[in-house]
């Protein structure tokens, strides 16, 4: 079989299939440069360990290099005996497709929908969903939700919802929204504080049940 025979069949494919085939051939002929990954790992190392390398499990600085695995430097902690690499405990640790993360970030920032992202990156929708949560958790953990300068805040109340729970044990279940038993604000409500600063950073947090106290 020569290329002309293959190309002859090519035009019989629907347009979307043609695109997929083209992408597959392109990926085979010009494998994605791994440079961006190497750079990314370098940057991660710089940021994470800017104040010196430390064990991600126990915080000890008594560590040494312990070989490489899949081109990632590994370290071992002399105190707790556990090992880690530059990406351990970061959102992209354990991922099989580090190079897809860069594109994922970009698309997430651009507001592309999860099914679209999954299709483009050829990952499962549940993987896309899982990644998004990893990213959001990571953003929250590095304190993107701190406010500066002049802050305005207000609170709002929602009836407690146990939607999705198999059984509600601490009170009688309500049917479709329903109403609170007591009038006004009571322990049946969940209070949420919303605050924003003059830079447009918004923070919202569950404050607890019932009327909000100064704390
Ligand atoms: Zn340790």
XYZ file of C-alpha atoms and ligand atoms in Angstrom:
216
model
C 0.000 0.000 0.000
C 1.349 3.428 -0.834
C 0.386 6.823 0.455
C -1.818 7.567 -2.559
C -4.069 4.640 -1.677
C -4.425 5.935 1.890
C -4.993 9.462 0.690
C -7.699 8.187 -1.667
C -9.707 6.941 1.313
C -9.016 10.126 3.235
C -11.570 12.149 1.313
C -14.282 9.591 2.122
C -14.006 10.423 5.821
C -16.288 13.032 7.368
C -14.618 16.388 8.053
C -14.252 15.800 11.798
C -12.557 12.454 11.184
C -10.224 14.105 8.706
C -9.202 16.582 11.377
C -8.609 13.805 13.908
C -6.489 11.864 11.447
C -4.484 14.944 10.555
C -3.866 15.618 14.251
C -2.787 12.007 14.826
C -0.364 12.095 11.897
C 0.995 15.443 13.018
C 1.566 14.150 16.567
C 3.401 11.114 15.198
C 5.601 13.053 12.800
C 6.266 16.020 15.049
C 6.022 14.863 18.629
C 5.262 17.731 20.929
C 8.382 19.462 22.182
C 8.858 18.525 25.802
C 10.708 21.759 26.411
C 7.711 23.484 27.904
C 7.386 20.657 30.421
C 11.033 20.903 31.399
C 10.588 24.638 31.853
C 7.449 24.133 33.857
C 9.102 21.665 36.218
C 11.998 24.078 36.632
C 9.633 26.867 37.529
C 7.692 24.706 39.938
C 10.913 23.769 41.704
C 11.995 27.398 41.935
C 8.717 28.575 43.394
C 8.112 25.669 45.750
C 11.578 25.476 47.139
C 12.587 29.119 46.871
C 13.570 29.158 50.524
C 15.537 25.932 50.260
C 14.540 22.372 49.586
C 12.451 20.732 52.263
C 10.615 17.456 52.690
C 7.016 17.845 51.519
C 5.890 15.288 54.095
C 7.489 16.442 57.322
C 9.214 19.719 56.471
C 12.685 18.497 57.334
C 15.573 20.021 55.425
C 17.662 16.925 55.985
C 17.221 15.528 52.498
C 19.325 14.203 49.672
C 18.947 13.516 45.979
C 17.746 10.038 45.221
C 18.055 9.359 41.505
C 15.705 10.247 38.747
C 12.471 8.765 37.591
C 10.996 9.675 34.220
C 13.422 12.577 34.026
C 12.184 13.996 37.309
C 14.650 14.428 40.117
C 13.692 12.441 43.202
C 14.617 13.262 46.783
C 14.608 11.228 49.945
C 14.074 12.584 53.429
C 16.572 11.337 55.990
C 14.178 12.041 58.832
C 10.909 10.465 57.765
C 12.357 8.167 55.118
C 9.769 9.138 52.541
C 10.703 10.204 49.071
C 9.255 12.862 46.821
C 9.958 14.713 43.595
C 9.528 18.252 42.362
C 5.857 17.715 41.733
C 4.815 15.570 44.682
C 1.800 17.023 46.453
C 1.304 19.569 43.695
C -1.783 19.422 41.474
C 0.111 17.787 38.652
C 1.753 15.067 40.723
C 0.930 11.609 39.488
C -0.551 12.830 36.266
C 0.178 10.830 33.168
C -0.134 13.822 30.887
C 1.877 16.741 32.266
C 2.018 18.406 28.853
C -1.764 18.497 28.682
C -1.936 20.561 31.846
C -0.551 23.671 30.172
C -3.245 23.537 27.526
C -5.786 22.705 30.173
C -4.935 25.824 32.193
C -5.190 27.962 29.092
C -8.577 26.598 28.128
C -9.875 26.807 31.675
C -8.886 30.474 31.816
C -10.548 31.033 28.435
C -13.738 29.553 29.823
C -13.911 26.543 27.527
C -16.464 23.985 28.749
C -15.316 20.723 30.292
C -16.680 18.453 27.540
C -14.910 20.624 24.944
C -11.661 20.526 26.876
C -11.942 16.768 27.288
C -12.499 16.353 23.580
C -9.614 18.620 22.589
C -7.107 17.057 24.984
C -8.402 13.534 24.449
C -8.977 12.935 28.118
C -12.101 11.665 29.832
C -14.636 14.229 31.002
C -14.272 12.952 34.546
C -10.512 13.539 34.286
C -11.193 17.088 33.143
C -13.550 17.527 36.062
C -11.005 16.130 38.514
C -8.244 18.380 37.191
C -10.384 21.446 37.537
C -10.940 20.646 41.196
C -7.255 20.065 41.744
C -6.531 23.482 40.239
C -9.212 25.238 42.259
C -8.045 23.617 45.493
C -4.479 24.624 44.716
C -5.494 28.220 44.008
C -7.370 28.374 47.268
C -4.487 26.879 49.242
C -2.019 29.528 48.081
C -4.292 32.229 49.379
C -5.737 33.784 46.272
C -8.713 34.600 48.440
C -7.177 37.342 50.529
C -8.505 40.859 50.298
C -6.558 44.089 50.564
C -7.371 47.723 51.221
C -10.974 48.837 51.582
C -13.249 45.865 52.036
C -17.004 45.773 51.900
C -18.898 42.767 53.062
C -22.392 41.506 53.551
C -23.996 38.276 54.537
C -26.736 36.214 53.043
C -28.645 33.180 54.221
C -29.603 29.931 52.548
C -31.732 27.160 53.903
C -29.508 24.205 54.602
C -29.568 21.818 51.670
C -28.838 18.120 51.840
C -29.576 17.536 48.213
C -27.741 14.448 47.051
C -27.506 12.898 50.478
C -29.106 9.485 50.774
C -30.730 10.244 54.058
C -31.242 13.282 56.203
C -30.960 12.317 59.836
C -30.840 15.488 61.901
C -34.153 16.940 60.714
C -37.194 16.085 58.637
C -36.441 16.166 54.937
C -38.020 18.977 52.952
C -39.547 18.542 49.538
C -38.228 20.710 46.682
C -36.956 23.888 48.368
C -39.580 24.000 51.071
C -39.706 26.520 53.840
C -37.984 26.860 57.151
C -39.929 25.764 60.198
C -39.125 28.935 62.072
C -39.629 32.466 60.865
C -36.682 34.740 60.296
C -33.117 33.648 60.709
C -32.595 30.484 62.678
C -30.195 27.585 62.895
C -31.958 26.110 59.879
C -30.146 28.617 57.716
C -26.556 28.515 56.594
C -24.994 31.940 56.616
C -22.585 32.950 53.915
C -20.346 35.979 54.129
C -19.467 37.676 50.881
C -16.759 40.316 50.780
C -14.885 42.178 48.103
C -12.131 44.727 47.986
C -11.511 47.668 45.662
C -9.408 45.498 43.364
C -12.400 43.360 42.574
C -11.253 40.312 44.526
C -14.280 38.478 45.807
C -14.338 36.104 48.721
C -17.268 34.051 49.889
C -17.243 31.711 52.833
C -19.705 29.723 54.857
C -19.773 31.379 58.266
C -21.888 28.811 60.041
C -25.499 28.377 61.037
C -27.926 31.062 62.047
C -27.275 34.745 62.678
C -23.710 35.837 62.014
C -21.671 36.990 64.973
C -18.914 39.565 64.877
C -16.260 36.868 64.871
Zn 10.357 14.013 55.753
